[in-house]
Coordinates of C-alpha atoms and ligand atoms in Angstrom, one line a residue:
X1 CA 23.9 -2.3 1.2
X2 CA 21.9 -5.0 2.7
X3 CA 21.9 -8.5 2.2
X4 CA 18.8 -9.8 1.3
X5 CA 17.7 -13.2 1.3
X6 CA 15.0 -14.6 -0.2
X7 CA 13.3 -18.0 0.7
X8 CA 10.8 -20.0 -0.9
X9 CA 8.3 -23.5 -0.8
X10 CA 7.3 -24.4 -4.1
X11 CA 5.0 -27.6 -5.2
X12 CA 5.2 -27.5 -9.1
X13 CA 7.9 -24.6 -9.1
X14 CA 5.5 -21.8 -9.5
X15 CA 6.8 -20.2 -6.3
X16 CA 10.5 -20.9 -7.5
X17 CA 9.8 -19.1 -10.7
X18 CA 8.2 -16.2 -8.8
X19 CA 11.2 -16.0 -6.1
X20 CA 13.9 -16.1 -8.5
X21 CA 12.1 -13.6 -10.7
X22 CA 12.6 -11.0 -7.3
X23 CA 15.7 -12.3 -6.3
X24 CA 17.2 -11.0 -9.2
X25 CA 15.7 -8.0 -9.3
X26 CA 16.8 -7.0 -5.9
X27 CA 20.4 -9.0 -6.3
X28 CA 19.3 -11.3 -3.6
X29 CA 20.7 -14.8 -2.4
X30 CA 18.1 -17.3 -3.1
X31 CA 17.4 -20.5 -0.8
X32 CA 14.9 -22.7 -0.9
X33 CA 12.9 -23.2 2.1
X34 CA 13.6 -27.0 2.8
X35 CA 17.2 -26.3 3.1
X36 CA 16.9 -23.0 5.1
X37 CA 19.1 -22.3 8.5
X38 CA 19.7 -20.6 11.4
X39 CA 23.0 -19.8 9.5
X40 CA 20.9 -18.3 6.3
X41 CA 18.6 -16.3 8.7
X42 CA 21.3 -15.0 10.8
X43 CA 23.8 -13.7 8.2
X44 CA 21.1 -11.7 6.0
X45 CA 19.7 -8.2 7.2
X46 CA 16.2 -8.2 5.4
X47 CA 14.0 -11.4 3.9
X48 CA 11.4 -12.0 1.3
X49 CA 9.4 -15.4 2.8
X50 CA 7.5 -17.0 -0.4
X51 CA 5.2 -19.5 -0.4
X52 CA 2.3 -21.0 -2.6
X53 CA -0.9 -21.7 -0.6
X54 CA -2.3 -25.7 -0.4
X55 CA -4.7 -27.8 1.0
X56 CA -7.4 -26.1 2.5
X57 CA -5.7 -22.7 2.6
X58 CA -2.7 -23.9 4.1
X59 CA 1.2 -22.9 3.7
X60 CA 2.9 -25.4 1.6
X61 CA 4.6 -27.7 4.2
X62 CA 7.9 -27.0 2.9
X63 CA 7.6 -23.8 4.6
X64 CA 5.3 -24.8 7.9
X65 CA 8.2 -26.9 8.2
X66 CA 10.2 -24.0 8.9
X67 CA 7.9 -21.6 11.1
X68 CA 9.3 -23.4 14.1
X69 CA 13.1 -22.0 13.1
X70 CA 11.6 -18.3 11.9
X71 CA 9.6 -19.1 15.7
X72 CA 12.9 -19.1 17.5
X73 CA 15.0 -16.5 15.4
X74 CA 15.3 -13.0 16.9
X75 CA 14.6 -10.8 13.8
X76 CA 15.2 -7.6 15.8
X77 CA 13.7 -5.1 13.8
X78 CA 15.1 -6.3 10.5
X79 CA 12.3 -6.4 7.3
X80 CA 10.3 -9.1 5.9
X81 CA 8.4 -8.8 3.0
X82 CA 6.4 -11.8 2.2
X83 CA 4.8 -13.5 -1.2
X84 CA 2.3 -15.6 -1.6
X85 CA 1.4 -17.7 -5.1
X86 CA -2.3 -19.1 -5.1
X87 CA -5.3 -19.1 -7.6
X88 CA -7.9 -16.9 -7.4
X89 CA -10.3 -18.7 -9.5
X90 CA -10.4 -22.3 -8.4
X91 CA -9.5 -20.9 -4.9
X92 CA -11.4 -18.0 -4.2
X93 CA -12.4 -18.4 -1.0
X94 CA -9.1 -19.3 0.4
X95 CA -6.8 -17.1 -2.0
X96 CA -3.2 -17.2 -1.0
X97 CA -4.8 -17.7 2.6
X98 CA -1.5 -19.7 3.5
X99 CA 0.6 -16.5 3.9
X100 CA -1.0 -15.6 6.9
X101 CA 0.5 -18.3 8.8
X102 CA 3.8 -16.5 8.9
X103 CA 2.1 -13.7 10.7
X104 CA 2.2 -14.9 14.5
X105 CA 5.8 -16.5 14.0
X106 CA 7.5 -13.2 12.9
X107 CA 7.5 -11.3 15.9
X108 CA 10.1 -8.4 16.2
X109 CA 9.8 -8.2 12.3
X110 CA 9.0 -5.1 10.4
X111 CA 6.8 -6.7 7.9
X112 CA 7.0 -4.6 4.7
X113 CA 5.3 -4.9 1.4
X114 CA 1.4 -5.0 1.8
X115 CA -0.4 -4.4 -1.0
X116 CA -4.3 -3.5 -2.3
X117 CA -6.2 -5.8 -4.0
X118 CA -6.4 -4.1 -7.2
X119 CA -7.1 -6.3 -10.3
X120 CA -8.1 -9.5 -7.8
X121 CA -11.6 -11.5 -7.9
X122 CA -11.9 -13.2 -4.5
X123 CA -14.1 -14.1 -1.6
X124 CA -11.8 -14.5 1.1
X125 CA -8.2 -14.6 2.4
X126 CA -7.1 -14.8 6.1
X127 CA -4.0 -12.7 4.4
X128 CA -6.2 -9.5 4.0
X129 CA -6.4 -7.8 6.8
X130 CA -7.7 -3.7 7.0
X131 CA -8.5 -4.0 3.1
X132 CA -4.3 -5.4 2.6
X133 CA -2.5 -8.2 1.3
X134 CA 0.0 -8.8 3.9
X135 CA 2.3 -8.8 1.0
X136 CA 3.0 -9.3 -2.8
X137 CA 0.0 -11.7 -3.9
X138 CA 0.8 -13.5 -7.3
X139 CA -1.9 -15.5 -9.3
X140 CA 0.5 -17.5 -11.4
X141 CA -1.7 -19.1 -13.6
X142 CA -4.2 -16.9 -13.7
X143 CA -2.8 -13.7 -14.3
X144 CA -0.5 -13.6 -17.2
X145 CA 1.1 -9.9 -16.0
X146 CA 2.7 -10.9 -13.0
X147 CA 5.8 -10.3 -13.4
X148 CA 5.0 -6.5 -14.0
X149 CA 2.9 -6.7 -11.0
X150 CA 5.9 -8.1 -9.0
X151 CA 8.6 -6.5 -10.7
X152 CA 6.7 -2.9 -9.6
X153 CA 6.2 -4.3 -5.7
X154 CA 10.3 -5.2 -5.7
X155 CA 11.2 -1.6 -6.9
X156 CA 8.5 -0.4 -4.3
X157 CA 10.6 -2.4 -1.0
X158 CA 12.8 -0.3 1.3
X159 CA 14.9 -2.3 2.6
Ligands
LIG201 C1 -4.7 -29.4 -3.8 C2 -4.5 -27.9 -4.0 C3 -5.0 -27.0 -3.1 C4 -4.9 -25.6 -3.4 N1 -5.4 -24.7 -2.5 C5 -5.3 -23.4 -2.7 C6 -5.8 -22.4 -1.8 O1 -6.4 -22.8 -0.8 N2 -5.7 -21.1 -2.1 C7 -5.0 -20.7 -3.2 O2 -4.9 -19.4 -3.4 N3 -4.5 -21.5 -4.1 C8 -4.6 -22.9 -3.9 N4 -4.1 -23.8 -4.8 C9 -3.4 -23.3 -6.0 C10 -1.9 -23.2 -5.9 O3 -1.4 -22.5 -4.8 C11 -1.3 -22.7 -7.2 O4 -1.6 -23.6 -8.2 C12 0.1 -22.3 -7.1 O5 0.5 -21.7 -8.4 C13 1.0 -23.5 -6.9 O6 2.3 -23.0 -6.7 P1 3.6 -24.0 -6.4 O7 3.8 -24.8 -7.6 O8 4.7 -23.1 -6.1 O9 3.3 -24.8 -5.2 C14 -4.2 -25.1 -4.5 C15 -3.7 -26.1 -5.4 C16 -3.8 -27.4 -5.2 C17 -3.2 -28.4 -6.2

């Protein structure tokens, strides 16, 4: 079976809440992103990146923190699935936009996961691309069903 890893930056602890929520779904070790290693990355054969979007559409800097060490790590094939937490409503023309920052530094992923935009209200995010999230898109306070939309996209992963 594979080891599965999931790693998260989290402000207020939305994004904990939301990584924990998959982690145990999926039986998953659970790290948050401040403390992540090279270690962590190389003894885990799939990952679930999670991180909440700030600023002016930016990755919570717990996490740009670490797109220098994702940067350098030979992921070889092995999946990612990613997560983003944002707010559609106060946010909308940035929503979850953060995500995509993960994009150019996971080369030699398989990035799995994307989703449709089904049951969202937004202008713009630089994470869909060709009508996709690049992965699971969670609007913590706005939507009061996400666990069943995140429990569904865990069961859907392959890894
Ligand atoms: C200053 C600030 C800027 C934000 N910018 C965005 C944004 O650009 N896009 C978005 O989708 N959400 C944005 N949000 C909403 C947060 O991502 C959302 O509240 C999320 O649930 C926070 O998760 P966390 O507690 O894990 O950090 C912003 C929130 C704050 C406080």
């Amino acid at each position: 079976m594979s080891k599965i890893l999931v790693s998260y930056a989290t402000k207020g602890g939305d994004t904990k809440e939301v990584a924990e929520f998959i982690a145990d779904i999926l039986k998953a070790d659970v790290i948050e992103a401040k403390n992540l290693n090279e270690n962590d990355l190389n003894s885990h054969d799939g990952f679930i990146f999670a991180a909440s979007t700030h600023g002016d559409g930016q990755i919570f800097a717990n996490f740009d923190d670490k797109l220098g060490l994702l940067n350098q790590t030979d992921f070889n094939g092995r999946k990612v699935a990613l997560v983003g937490v944002g707010n559609q409503e106060r946010h909308g023309n940035d929503f979850c936009s953060g995500l995509s920052a993960f994009l150019p530094v996971l080369k030699k992923a398989k990035i799995i996961g994307a989703t449709d935009a089904n049951g969202y209200k937004f202008n713009f995010s630089r994470s869909f691309i060709n009508d996709k999230f690049i992965g699971l898109v969670v609007d913590f306070k706005g939507d009061s069903d996400w666990k069943s939309r995140a429990e569904k996209w865990a069961e859907s992963l392959n890894f």
